[in-house]
PDB file of C-alpha atoms in Angstrom:
ATOM      1  CA  MET A 272    -124.873  96.270 -76.686  1.00 56.00           C
ATOM      2  CA  SER A 273    -128.552  97.155 -77.282  1.00 66.00           C
ATOM      3  CA  THR A 274    -128.556 100.147 -79.623  1.00 85.00           C
ATOM      4  CA  SER A 275    -130.774 102.004 -82.040  1.00 93.00           C
ATOM      5  CA  GLY A 276    -127.514 103.789 -83.404  1.00 97.00           C
ATOM      6  CA  TYR A 277    -125.404 103.532 -86.299  1.00 98.00           C
ATOM      7  CA  LEU A 278    -121.657 102.909 -86.796  1.00 98.00           C
ATOM      8  CA  VAL A 279    -119.819 104.045 -89.950  1.00 98.00           C
ATOM      9  CA  ILE A 280    -116.244 102.210 -89.846  1.00 98.00           C
ATOM     10  CA  ILE A 281    -113.851 103.494 -92.363  1.00 98.00           C
ATOM     11  CA  GLY A 282    -110.467 101.957 -93.270  1.00 98.00           C
ATOM     12  CA  GLY A 283    -108.499 105.457 -93.756  1.00 98.00           C
ATOM     13  CA  ALA A 284    -107.609 107.310 -96.869  1.00 98.00           C
ATOM     14  CA  GLU A 285    -111.321 107.903 -97.624  1.00 98.00           C
ATOM     15  CA  ASP A 286    -112.153 110.267-100.747  1.00 98.00           C
ATOM     16  CA  LYS A 287    -112.221 113.887 -99.275  1.00 98.00           C
ATOM     17  CA  LYS A 288    -112.322 115.892-102.438  1.00 97.00           C
ATOM     18  CA  GLY A 289    -114.291 113.797-105.294  1.00 96.00           C
ATOM     19  CA  GLU A 290    -117.741 112.412-104.680  1.00 97.00           C
ATOM     20  CA  SER A 291    -116.758 111.429-101.375  1.00 98.00           C
ATOM     21  CA  VAL A 292    -119.352 108.397-101.387  1.00 98.00           C
ATOM     22  CA  ILE A 293    -118.182 107.429 -97.743  1.00 98.00           C
ATOM     23  CA  LEU A 294    -118.347 110.777 -95.814  1.00 98.00           C
ATOM     24  CA  ARG A 295    -121.587 111.485 -97.849  1.00 98.00           C
ATOM     25  CA  GLN A 296    -123.318 108.897 -95.336  1.00 98.00           C
ATOM     26  CA  ALA A 297    -123.366 112.282 -92.982  1.00 98.00           C
ATOM     27  CA  PRO A 298    -125.472 114.422 -94.487  1.00 98.00           C
ATOM     28  CA  GLU A 299    -127.584 111.490 -96.052  1.00 98.00           C
ATOM     29  CA  MET A 300    -128.380 110.692 -92.341  1.00 98.00           C
ATOM     30  CA  LEU A 301    -128.488 113.918 -90.556  1.00 98.00           C
ATOM     31  CA  SER A 302    -131.438 116.668 -90.802  1.00 97.00           C
ATOM     32  CA  GLU A 303    -130.589 120.059 -91.369  1.00 94.00           C
ATOM     33  CA  GLU A 304    -130.661 121.223 -87.757  1.00 97.00           C
ATOM     34  CA  GLU A 305    -128.625 118.188 -86.359  1.00 98.00           C
ATOM     35  CA  THR A 306    -124.957 118.455 -85.545  1.00 98.00           C
ATOM     36  CA  LEU A 307    -121.848 116.833 -86.622  1.00 98.00           C
ATOM     37  CA  THR A 308    -118.778 116.902 -84.381  1.00 98.00           C
ATOM     38  CA  VAL A 309    -115.544 116.052 -85.514  1.00 98.00           C
ATOM     39  CA  LEU A 310    -113.560 114.635 -82.481  1.00 98.00           C
ATOM     40  CA  THR A 311    -109.679 114.832 -82.922  1.00 98.00           C
ATOM     41  CA  THR A 312    -108.442 113.110 -80.010  1.00 98.00           C
ATOM     42  CA  ALA A 313    -106.454 110.519 -81.928  1.00 98.00           C
ATOM     43  CA  THR A 314    -104.437 113.041 -83.757  1.00 98.00           C
ATOM     44  CA  GLU A 315    -101.197 115.246 -82.216  1.00 96.00           C
ATOM     45  CA  GLU A 316    -102.662 118.081 -85.146  1.00 97.00           C
ATOM     46  CA  PRO A 317    -105.980 118.626 -84.028  1.00 98.00           C
ATOM     47  CA  GLU A 318    -106.546 121.678 -85.252  1.00 97.00           C
ATOM     48  CA  GLU A 319    -105.550 121.004 -88.881  1.00 98.00           C
ATOM     49  CA  ALA A 320    -107.750 117.755 -88.980  1.00 98.00           C
ATOM     50  CA  GLY A 321    -110.560 119.383 -87.365  1.00 98.00           C
ATOM     51  CA  ARG A 322    -110.567 121.938 -90.126  1.00 98.00           C
ATOM     52  CA  ASP A 323    -109.921 119.693 -92.922  1.00 98.00           C
ATOM     53  CA  TYR A 324    -112.985 117.681 -91.916  1.00 98.00           C
ATOM     54  CA  LYS A 325    -115.182 120.282 -91.097  1.00 98.00           C
ATOM     55  CA  ASP A 326    -114.542 121.807 -94.591  1.00 98.00           C
ATOM     56  CA  VAL A 327    -115.097 118.554 -96.096  1.00 98.00           C
ATOM     57  CA  PHE A 328    -118.603 117.990 -94.286  1.00 98.00           C
ATOM     58  CA  GLU A 329    -119.748 121.756 -95.070  1.00 98.00           C
ATOM     59  CA  ARG A 330    -119.025 121.009 -98.687  1.00 98.00           C
ATOM     60  CA  LEU A 331    -121.046 117.946 -98.531  1.00 98.00           C
ATOM     61  CA  GLY A 332    -123.899 119.621 -97.144  1.00 98.00           C
ATOM     62  CA  VAL A 333    -123.683 119.030 -93.320  1.00 98.00           C
ATOM     63  CA  LYS A 334    -125.113 122.601 -91.934  1.00 97.00           C
ATOM     64  CA  ASN A 335    -123.919 122.338 -88.318  1.00 98.00           C
ATOM     65  CA  VAL A 336    -120.376 121.012 -87.871  1.00 98.00           C
ATOM     66  CA  LYS A 337    -118.096 121.499 -84.700  1.00 98.00           C
ATOM     67  CA  ARG A 338    -115.070 120.490 -83.784  1.00 98.00           C
ATOM     68  CA  LEU A 339    -114.184 119.104 -80.313  1.00 98.00           C
ATOM     69  CA  ASN A 340    -110.473 118.442 -79.042  1.00 97.00           C
ATOM     70  CA  ILE A 341    -110.179 116.314 -75.786  1.00 98.00           C
ATOM     71  CA  ASN A 342    -106.690 116.040 -75.374  1.00 98.00           C
ATOM     72  CA  THR A 343    -106.265 115.193 -71.574  1.00 98.00           C
ATOM     73  CA  ARG A 344    -108.469 112.808 -69.343  1.00 98.00           C
ATOM     74  CA  ASP A 345    -109.182 116.065 -67.693  1.00 98.00           C
ATOM     75  CA  ASP A 346    -110.802 117.438 -70.410  1.00 98.00           C
ATOM     76  CA  ALA A 347    -112.736 114.143 -70.903  1.00 98.00           C
ATOM     77  CA  GLY A 348    -114.238 115.098 -67.515  1.00 98.00           C
ATOM     78  CA  ASP A 349    -115.451 118.477 -68.484  1.00 98.00           C
ATOM     79  CA  THR A 350    -118.951 118.916 -68.530  1.00 98.00           C
ATOM     80  CA  ASP A 351    -119.047 121.346 -71.583  1.00 98.00           C
ATOM     81  CA  HIS A 352    -117.308 118.583 -73.801  1.00 98.00           C
ATOM     82  CA  CYS A 353    -119.566 115.936 -72.430  1.00 98.00           C
ATOM     83  CA  ASP A 354    -122.603 118.274 -73.329  1.00 98.00           C
ATOM     84  CA  ALA A 355    -121.096 118.585 -76.798  1.00 98.00           C
ATOM     85  CA  ILE A 356    -121.071 114.967 -77.321  1.00 98.00           C
ATOM     86  CA  ARG A 357    -124.572 114.547 -76.099  1.00 97.00           C
ATOM     87  CA  SER A 358    -126.052 117.623 -78.020  1.00 98.00           C
ATOM     88  CA  SER A 359    -124.559 115.769 -81.415  1.00 98.00           C
ATOM     89  CA  LYS A 360    -126.345 113.301 -83.711  1.00 98.00           C
ATOM     90  CA  CYS A 361    -123.064 112.400 -85.144  1.00 98.00           C
ATOM     91  CA  VAL A 362    -119.648 112.060 -83.711  1.00 98.00           C
ATOM     92  CA  PHE A 363    -116.817 111.735 -86.255  1.00 98.00           C
ATOM     93  CA  MET A 364    -113.561 110.206 -84.985  1.00 98.00           C
ATOM     94  CA  THR A 365    -110.414 111.326 -86.988  1.00 98.00           C
ATOM     95  CA  GLY A 366    -107.350 109.172 -87.525  1.00 98.00           C
ATOM     96  CA  GLY A 367    -104.111 109.170 -85.524  1.00 97.00           C
ATOM     97  CA  ASP A 368    -103.164 106.880 -82.719  1.00 97.00           C
ATOM     98  CA  GLN A 369    -106.092 104.594 -81.305  1.00 97.00           C
ATOM     99  CA  LEU A 370    -104.537 104.177 -78.169  1.00 97.00           C
ATOM    100  CA  ARG A 371    -104.656 107.956 -77.583  1.00 98.00           C
ATOM    101  CA  ILE A 372    -108.373 107.630 -78.096  1.00 98.00           C
ATOM    102  CA  THR A 373    -108.679 104.625 -75.561  1.00 98.00           C
ATOM    103  CA  SER A 374    -106.276 106.172 -73.021  1.00 98.00           C
ATOM    104  CA  ILE A 375    -107.931 109.386 -73.076  1.00 98.00           C
ATOM    105  CA  LEU A 376    -111.481 108.416 -73.014  1.00 98.00           C
ATOM    106  CA  GLY A 377    -111.752 105.089 -71.410  1.00 96.00           C
ATOM    107  CA  GLY A 378    -113.574 105.359 -68.247  1.00 96.00           C
ATOM    108  CA  THR A 379    -114.549 108.830 -68.151  1.00 98.00           C
ATOM    109  CA  PRO A 380    -117.754 110.888 -68.732  1.00 98.00           C
ATOM    110  CA  ALA A 381    -117.153 111.740 -72.356  1.00 98.00           C
ATOM    111  CA  GLY A 382    -116.384 108.291 -72.921  1.00 98.00           C
ATOM    112  CA  CYS A 383    -119.629 107.333 -71.382  1.00 97.00           C
ATOM    113  CA  ALA A 384    -121.254 110.177 -73.274  1.00 98.00           C
ATOM    114  CA  LEU A 385    -119.788 108.475 -76.669  1.00 98.00           C
ATOM    115  CA  LYS A 386    -121.582 105.216 -75.895  1.00 97.00           C
ATOM    116  CA  GLU A 387    -124.930 107.009 -74.784  1.00 97.00           C
ATOM    117  CA  LEU A 388    -125.330 108.713 -77.889  1.00 98.00           C
ATOM    118  CA  TYR A 389    -124.533 105.665 -80.034  1.00 97.00           C
ATOM    119  CA  GLU A 390    -127.015 103.540 -77.549  1.00 96.00           C
ATOM    120  CA  ASN A 391    -129.505 106.069 -77.810  1.00 96.00           C
ATOM    121  CA  GLY A 392    -129.712 106.498 -81.691  1.00 97.00           C
ATOM    122  CA  GLY A 393    -126.819 108.628 -82.800  1.00 98.00           C
ATOM    123  CA  ILE A 394    -124.200 108.006 -85.383  1.00 98.00           C
ATOM    124  CA  ILE A 395    -120.474 107.491 -84.924  1.00 98.00           C
ATOM    125  CA  MET A 396    -118.417 107.603 -87.406  1.00 98.00           C
ATOM    126  CA  GLY A 397    -114.619 106.936 -87.406  1.00 98.00           C
ATOM    127  CA  THR A 398    -111.620 106.465 -89.838  1.00 98.00           C
ATOM    128  CA  SER A 399    -108.303 104.790 -89.592  1.00 98.00           C
ATOM    129  CA  ALA A 400    -107.707 105.045 -85.844  1.00 97.00           C
ATOM    130  CA  GLY A 401    -111.459 106.084 -85.465  1.00 98.00           C
ATOM    131  CA  ALA A 402    -112.022 102.746 -86.928  1.00 98.00           C
ATOM    132  CA  SER A 403    -109.731 100.474 -84.871  1.00 97.00           C
ATOM    133  CA  VAL A 404    -111.190 101.814 -81.307  1.00 97.00           C
ATOM    134  CA  MET A 405    -115.218 100.938 -82.380  1.00 97.00           C
ATOM    135  CA  SER A 406    -114.494  97.231 -81.256  1.00 95.00           C
ATOM    136  CA  SER A 407    -114.055  95.712 -77.701  1.00 92.00           C
ATOM    137  CA  THR A 408    -110.758  94.251 -78.721  1.00 92.00           C
ATOM    138  CA  MET A 409    -108.410  96.512 -81.144  1.00 95.00           C
ATOM    139  CA  VAL A 410    -104.982  95.895 -82.894  1.00 92.00           C
ATOM    140  CA  VAL A 411    -102.530  98.473 -81.376  1.00 92.00           C
ATOM    141  CA  GLN A 412     -99.487  96.995 -83.409  1.00 87.00           C
ATOM    142  CA  GLY A 413     -98.533  94.159 -85.618  1.00 89.00           C
ATOM    143  CA  ASN A 414     -96.018  93.574 -88.522  1.00 87.00           C
ATOM    144  CA  ASP A 415     -97.175  94.918 -92.101  1.00 89.00           C
ATOM    145  CA  ASN A 416     -96.930  92.644 -95.196  1.00 88.00           C
ATOM    146  CA  GLU A 417     -95.781  89.561 -93.112  1.00 87.00           C
ATOM    147  CA  PRO A 418     -96.930  86.080 -92.362  1.00 85.00           C
ATOM    148  CA  ALA A 419     -98.787  85.807 -89.140  1.00 87.00           C
ATOM    149  CA  ARG A 420     -96.565  85.480 -85.855  1.00 81.00           C
ATOM    150  CA  LYS A 421     -98.094  85.467 -82.910  1.00 74.00           C
ATOM    151  CA  CYS A 422     -95.517  87.411 -81.021  1.00 70.00           C
ATOM    152  CA  THR A 423     -95.691  90.273 -83.420  1.00 75.00           C
ATOM    153  CA  LEU A 424     -99.116  91.253 -82.641  1.00 85.00           C
ATOM    154  CA  LYS A 425    -100.244  93.588 -79.723  1.00 90.00           C
ATOM    155  CA  MET A 426    -103.940  93.964 -78.711  1.00 93.00           C
ATOM    156  CA  ALA A 427    -105.513  96.125 -76.184  1.00 94.00           C
ATOM    157  CA  PRO A 428    -109.179  96.870 -75.196  1.00 95.00           C
ATOM    158  CA  GLY A 429    -111.245  99.210 -77.476  1.00 96.00           C
ATOM    159  CA  LEU A 430    -114.189 101.297 -76.712  1.00 97.00           C
ATOM    160  CA  GLY A 431    -116.694  98.536 -77.092  1.00 95.00           C
ATOM    161  CA  LEU A 432    -119.460  99.839 -79.408  1.00 96.00           C
ATOM    162  CA  CYS A 433    -119.031  96.750 -81.443  1.00 95.00           C
ATOM    163  CA  SER A 434    -118.399  93.544 -79.708  1.00 93.00           C
ATOM    164  CA  GLY A 435    -117.564  90.410 -80.831  1.00 95.00           C
ATOM    165  CA  VAL A 436    -115.191  91.751 -83.731  1.00 97.00           C
ATOM    166  CA  ILE A 437    -111.656  92.929 -84.374  1.00 97.00           C
ATOM    167  CA  ILE A 438    -111.203  95.856 -86.680  1.00 97.00           C
ATOM    168  CA  ASP A 439    -108.162  96.280 -88.766  1.00 96.00           C
ATOM    169  CA  GLN A 440    -107.866  99.396 -91.341  1.00 97.00           C
ATOM    170  CA  HIS A 441    -105.675 100.298 -94.125  1.00 97.00           C
ATOM    171  CA  PHE A 442    -106.144  96.768 -94.602  1.00 98.00           C
ATOM    172  CA  ASP A 443    -104.982  95.376 -98.189  1.00 97.00           C
ATOM    173  CA  GLN A 444    -103.029  98.363 -98.647  1.00 97.00           C
ATOM    174  CA  ARG A 445    -100.473  97.540 -95.991  1.00 96.00           C
ATOM    175  CA  GLY A 446    -100.844  93.779 -96.094  1.00 96.00           C
ATOM    176  CA  ARG A 447    -102.286  93.272 -92.686  1.00 96.00           C
ATOM    177  CA  PHE A 448    -103.933  90.056 -93.375  1.00 95.00           C
ATOM    178  CA  GLY A 449    -101.407  88.150 -91.473  1.00 93.00           C
ATOM    179  CA  ARG A 450    -101.865  90.059 -88.334  1.00 93.00           C
ATOM    180  CA  LEU A 451    -105.662  89.936 -88.358  1.00 94.00           C
ATOM    181  CA  LEU A 452    -105.620  86.491 -89.129  1.00 95.00           C
ATOM    182  CA  CYS A 453    -103.454  85.844 -86.066  1.00 91.00           C
ATOM    183  CA  GLY A 454    -105.718  87.777 -83.942  1.00 92.00           C
ATOM    184  CA  VAL A 455    -108.639  85.554 -85.032  1.00 94.00           C
ATOM    185  CA  ALA A 456    -106.551  82.779 -84.037  1.00 93.00           C
ATOM    186  CA  GLU A 457    -105.920  83.777 -80.349  1.00 91.00           C
ATOM    187  CA  ASN A 458    -109.670  84.988 -80.478  1.00 93.00           C
ATOM    188  CA  PRO A 459    -111.544  82.265 -82.606  1.00 95.00           C
ATOM    189  CA  GLU A 460    -115.008  83.379 -81.097  1.00 95.00           C
ATOM    190  CA  VAL A 461    -114.720  86.951 -82.755  1.00 94.00           C
ATOM    191  CA  LEU A 462    -114.666  88.055 -86.355  1.00 97.00           C
ATOM    192  CA  GLY A 463    -111.822  89.957 -87.906  1.00 97.00           C
ATOM    193  CA  ILE A 464    -112.812  92.441 -90.012  1.00 98.00           C
ATOM    194  CA  GLY A 465    -110.324  94.164 -92.312  1.00 98.00           C
ATOM    195  CA  ILE A 466    -111.336  97.426 -93.974  1.00 98.00           C
ATOM    196  CA  ASP A 467    -109.217  98.452 -97.081  1.00 98.00           C
ATOM    197  CA  GLU A 468    -108.379 102.580 -97.914  1.00 98.00           C
ATOM    198  CA  ASP A 469    -111.642 104.485 -99.019  1.00 98.00           C
ATOM    199  CA  THR A 470    -114.013 101.539 -97.917  1.00 98.00           C
ATOM    200  CA  ALA A 471    -116.315 101.425 -95.157  1.00 98.00           C
ATOM    201  CA  ILE A 472    -118.833  99.388 -93.269  1.00 98.00           C
ATOM    202  CA  LYS A 473    -122.306 100.897 -92.091  1.00 98.00           C
ATOM    203  CA  LEU A 474    -123.390  98.853 -89.142  1.00 98.00           C
ATOM    204  CA  PHE A 475    -127.285  99.052 -88.683  1.00 98.00           C
ATOM    205  CA  PRO A 476    -128.768  98.628 -85.549  1.00 97.00           C
ATOM    206  CA  ASP A 477    -129.914  94.996 -86.193  1.00 97.00           C
ATOM    207  CA  MET A 478    -126.138  94.238 -86.432  1.00 96.00           C
ATOM    208  CA  HIS A 479    -126.044  93.697 -90.188  1.00 98.00           C
ATOM    209  CA  PHE A 480    -123.483  95.867 -91.998  1.00 98.00           C
ATOM    210  CA  GLU A 481    -123.118  96.786 -95.571  1.00 98.00           C
ATOM    211  CA  ILE A 482    -119.855  97.528 -97.605  1.00 98.00           C
ATOM    212  CA  ILE A 483    -119.365 101.215 -98.713  1.00 98.00           C
ATOM    213  CA  GLY A 484    -116.530 102.351-101.098  1.00 98.00           C
ATOM    214  CA  SER A 485    -114.125 101.525-103.924  1.00 98.00           C
ATOM    215  CA  ASN A 486    -112.198  98.756-102.427  1.00 98.00           C
ATOM    216  CA  ALA A 487    -113.167  95.694-100.475  1.00 98.00           C
ATOM    217  CA  VAL A 488    -113.826  94.397 -96.784  1.00 98.00           C
ATOM    218  CA  THR A 489    -112.324  90.998 -95.583  1.00 98.00           C
ATOM    219  CA  ILE A 490    -113.985  89.045 -93.145  1.00 98.00           C
ATOM    220  CA  ILE A 491    -112.090  86.389 -91.206  1.00 98.00           C
ATOM    221  CA  ASP A 492    -114.308  83.754 -89.312  1.00 98.00           C
ATOM    222  CA  GLY A 493    -112.714  81.643 -86.611  1.00 96.00           C
ATOM    223  CA  SER A 494    -115.527  79.657 -85.492  1.00 96.00           C
ATOM    224  CA  THR A 495    -114.743  76.937 -88.378  1.00 97.00           C
ATOM    225  CA  ILE A 496    -111.046  76.754 -87.475  1.00 97.00           C
ATOM    226  CA  GLN A 497    -110.227  72.751 -86.772  1.00 97.00           C
ATOM    227  CA  SER A 498    -107.076  73.453 -85.477  1.00 95.00           C
ATOM    228  CA  SER A 499    -104.026  75.586 -85.191  1.00 93.00           C
ATOM    229  CA  ASN A 500    -100.655  76.059 -83.431  1.00 90.00           C
ATOM    230  CA  VAL A 501    -101.168  79.576 -81.866  1.00 89.00           C
ATOM    231  CA  SER A 502    -100.925  77.991 -78.262  1.00 88.00           C
ATOM    232  CA  GLU A 503     -97.696  76.184 -79.175  1.00 87.00           C
ATOM    233  CA  LEU A 504     -95.783  79.144 -80.857  1.00 74.00           C
ATOM    234  CA  ASN A 505     -92.373  80.465 -79.833  1.00 79.00           C
ATOM    235  CA  PRO A 506     -91.307  84.211 -80.678  1.00 70.00           C
ATOM    236  CA  ASP A 507     -91.367  84.848 -84.185  1.00 75.00           C
ATOM    237  CA  GLU A 508     -92.411  81.314 -85.296  1.00 85.00           C
ATOM    238  CA  ILE A 509     -95.162  81.103 -88.342  1.00 91.00           C
ATOM    239  CA  LEU A 510     -98.675  80.490 -87.720  1.00 92.00           C
ATOM    240  CA  ALA A 511    -100.328  77.023 -88.930  1.00 92.00           C
ATOM    241  CA  ILE A 512    -103.962  77.285 -88.881  1.00 95.00           C
ATOM    242  CA  MET A 513    -106.758  75.004 -90.425  1.00 97.00           C
ATOM    243  CA  GLY A 514    -110.218  75.456 -91.567  1.00 98.00           C
ATOM    244  CA  VAL A 515    -110.616  79.145 -91.189  1.00 98.00           C
ATOM    245  CA  THR A 516    -113.337  80.877 -93.191  1.00 98.00           C
ATOM    246  CA  VAL A 517    -112.310  84.185 -95.449  1.00 98.00           C
ATOM    247  CA  HIS A 518    -114.857  86.286 -97.217  1.00 98.00           C
ATOM    248  CA  THR A 519    -113.746  89.397 -99.027  1.00 98.00           C
ATOM    249  CA  LEU A 520    -116.684  91.402-100.117  1.00 98.00           C
ATOM    250  CA  PRO A 521    -116.852  94.706-102.068  1.00 98.00           C
ATOM    251  CA  GLN A 522    -119.419  97.162-102.275  1.00 98.00           C
ATOM    252  CA  GLY A 523    -122.947  95.710-103.113  1.00 98.00           C
ATOM    253  CA  TYR A 524    -122.576  93.023-100.274  1.00 98.00           C
ATOM    254  CA  GLY A 525    -123.415  93.110 -96.369  1.00 98.00           C
ATOM    255  CA  PHE A 526    -122.754  90.439 -93.624  1.00 98.00           C
ATOM    256  CA  GLU A 527    -124.973  89.626 -90.698  1.00 98.00           C
ATOM    257  CA  LEU A 528    -122.926  89.423 -87.487  1.00 97.00           C
ATOM    258  CA  GLU A 529    -125.242  87.263 -85.341  1.00 95.00           C
ATOM    259  CA  ASN A 530    -125.622  84.563 -87.795  1.00 96.00           C
ATOM    260  CA  ARG A 531    -122.215  84.979 -89.997  1.00 97.00           C
ATOM    261  CA  LYS A 532    -124.066  85.328 -93.126  1.00 98.00           C
ATOM    262  CA  VAL A 533    -122.947  87.063 -96.348  1.00 98.00           C
ATOM    263  CA  LEU A 534    -125.567  89.360 -97.577  1.00 98.00           C
ATOM    264  CA  ARG A 535    -126.079  89.982-101.435  1.00 97.00           C
ATOM    265  CA  LEU A 536    -127.759  93.648-101.451  1.00 95.00           C
ATOM    266  CA  LYS A 537    -130.827  94.449-103.614  1.00 74.00           C
ATOM    267  CA  ASP A 538    -130.651  97.815-105.173  1.00 57.00           C
ATOM    268  CA  GLY A 539    -132.715  99.852-102.896  1.00 47.00           C
ATOM    269  CA  ASN A 540    -135.044  96.959-101.740  1.00 45.00           C
ATOM    270  CA  GLY A 541    -133.051  95.592 -98.780  1.00 50.00           C
ATOM    271  CA  THR A 542    -131.148  92.463 -98.352  1.00 53.00           C
ATOM    272  CA  ASN A 543    -130.910  88.841 -99.642  1.00 61.00           C
ATOM    273  CA  SER A 544    -128.888  86.292 -98.063  1.00 57.00           C
ATOM    274  CA  ASP A 545    -126.339  84.883-100.068  1.00 59.00           C
ATOM    275  CA  GLN A 546    -124.956  81.971 -98.155  1.00 56.00           C
TER     276      GLN A 546
END
């Protein structure tokens, strides 16, 4: 996807009461007259989630915050809802169930409006389920705190805002390395990106991202895999994999998606290739 927009992809449980380093990206990237819309499609408690995030963003200095609950595919075809997305500079997708987002927005005018916003220079932020849907293929279900097992991982199409990656969230806190590793073993051409809680990646139009927050981002690169038994596995057998490349990066680092290179960030002066 050719874009001039930005993605802020959050691993969930981001700080909402303190310095809110991640959510503060919104007021730093928006002018006073530009609108941030909180999209609550993922959650079955849209009023509470919308109100909570509206309060947080207003506390952080965003002047124009709106709430938008698209709860059905009929809602996703409503002209007013689509116009609300198009008139926003930033859309923030809350947590909940990522399949609610894709099954409600996928192939609808509202889903198209979201992609158009991003392609035309808008900002899409998402936390937890709202992070998982950013990729073309998303993790829907898998065992936490377990070794990689092929038949326990379920994936589905995402919104496709960021291609060539699989994104997992609440990563270290819920022990999701095994399931993401299995996803990469099954799709070695994609990068697995596991984002810890209170941590985010900010993806720039040139397709590099920077890590923001208090924990880390794990990147699993399947392009170096020498061999695996993923095609031979029976249900519940443990994955064997050789040669996979893994990076763990905290704030102060970034990554080039196209070149698959780690970046060490300079203090306010751009980036430097680290490897």
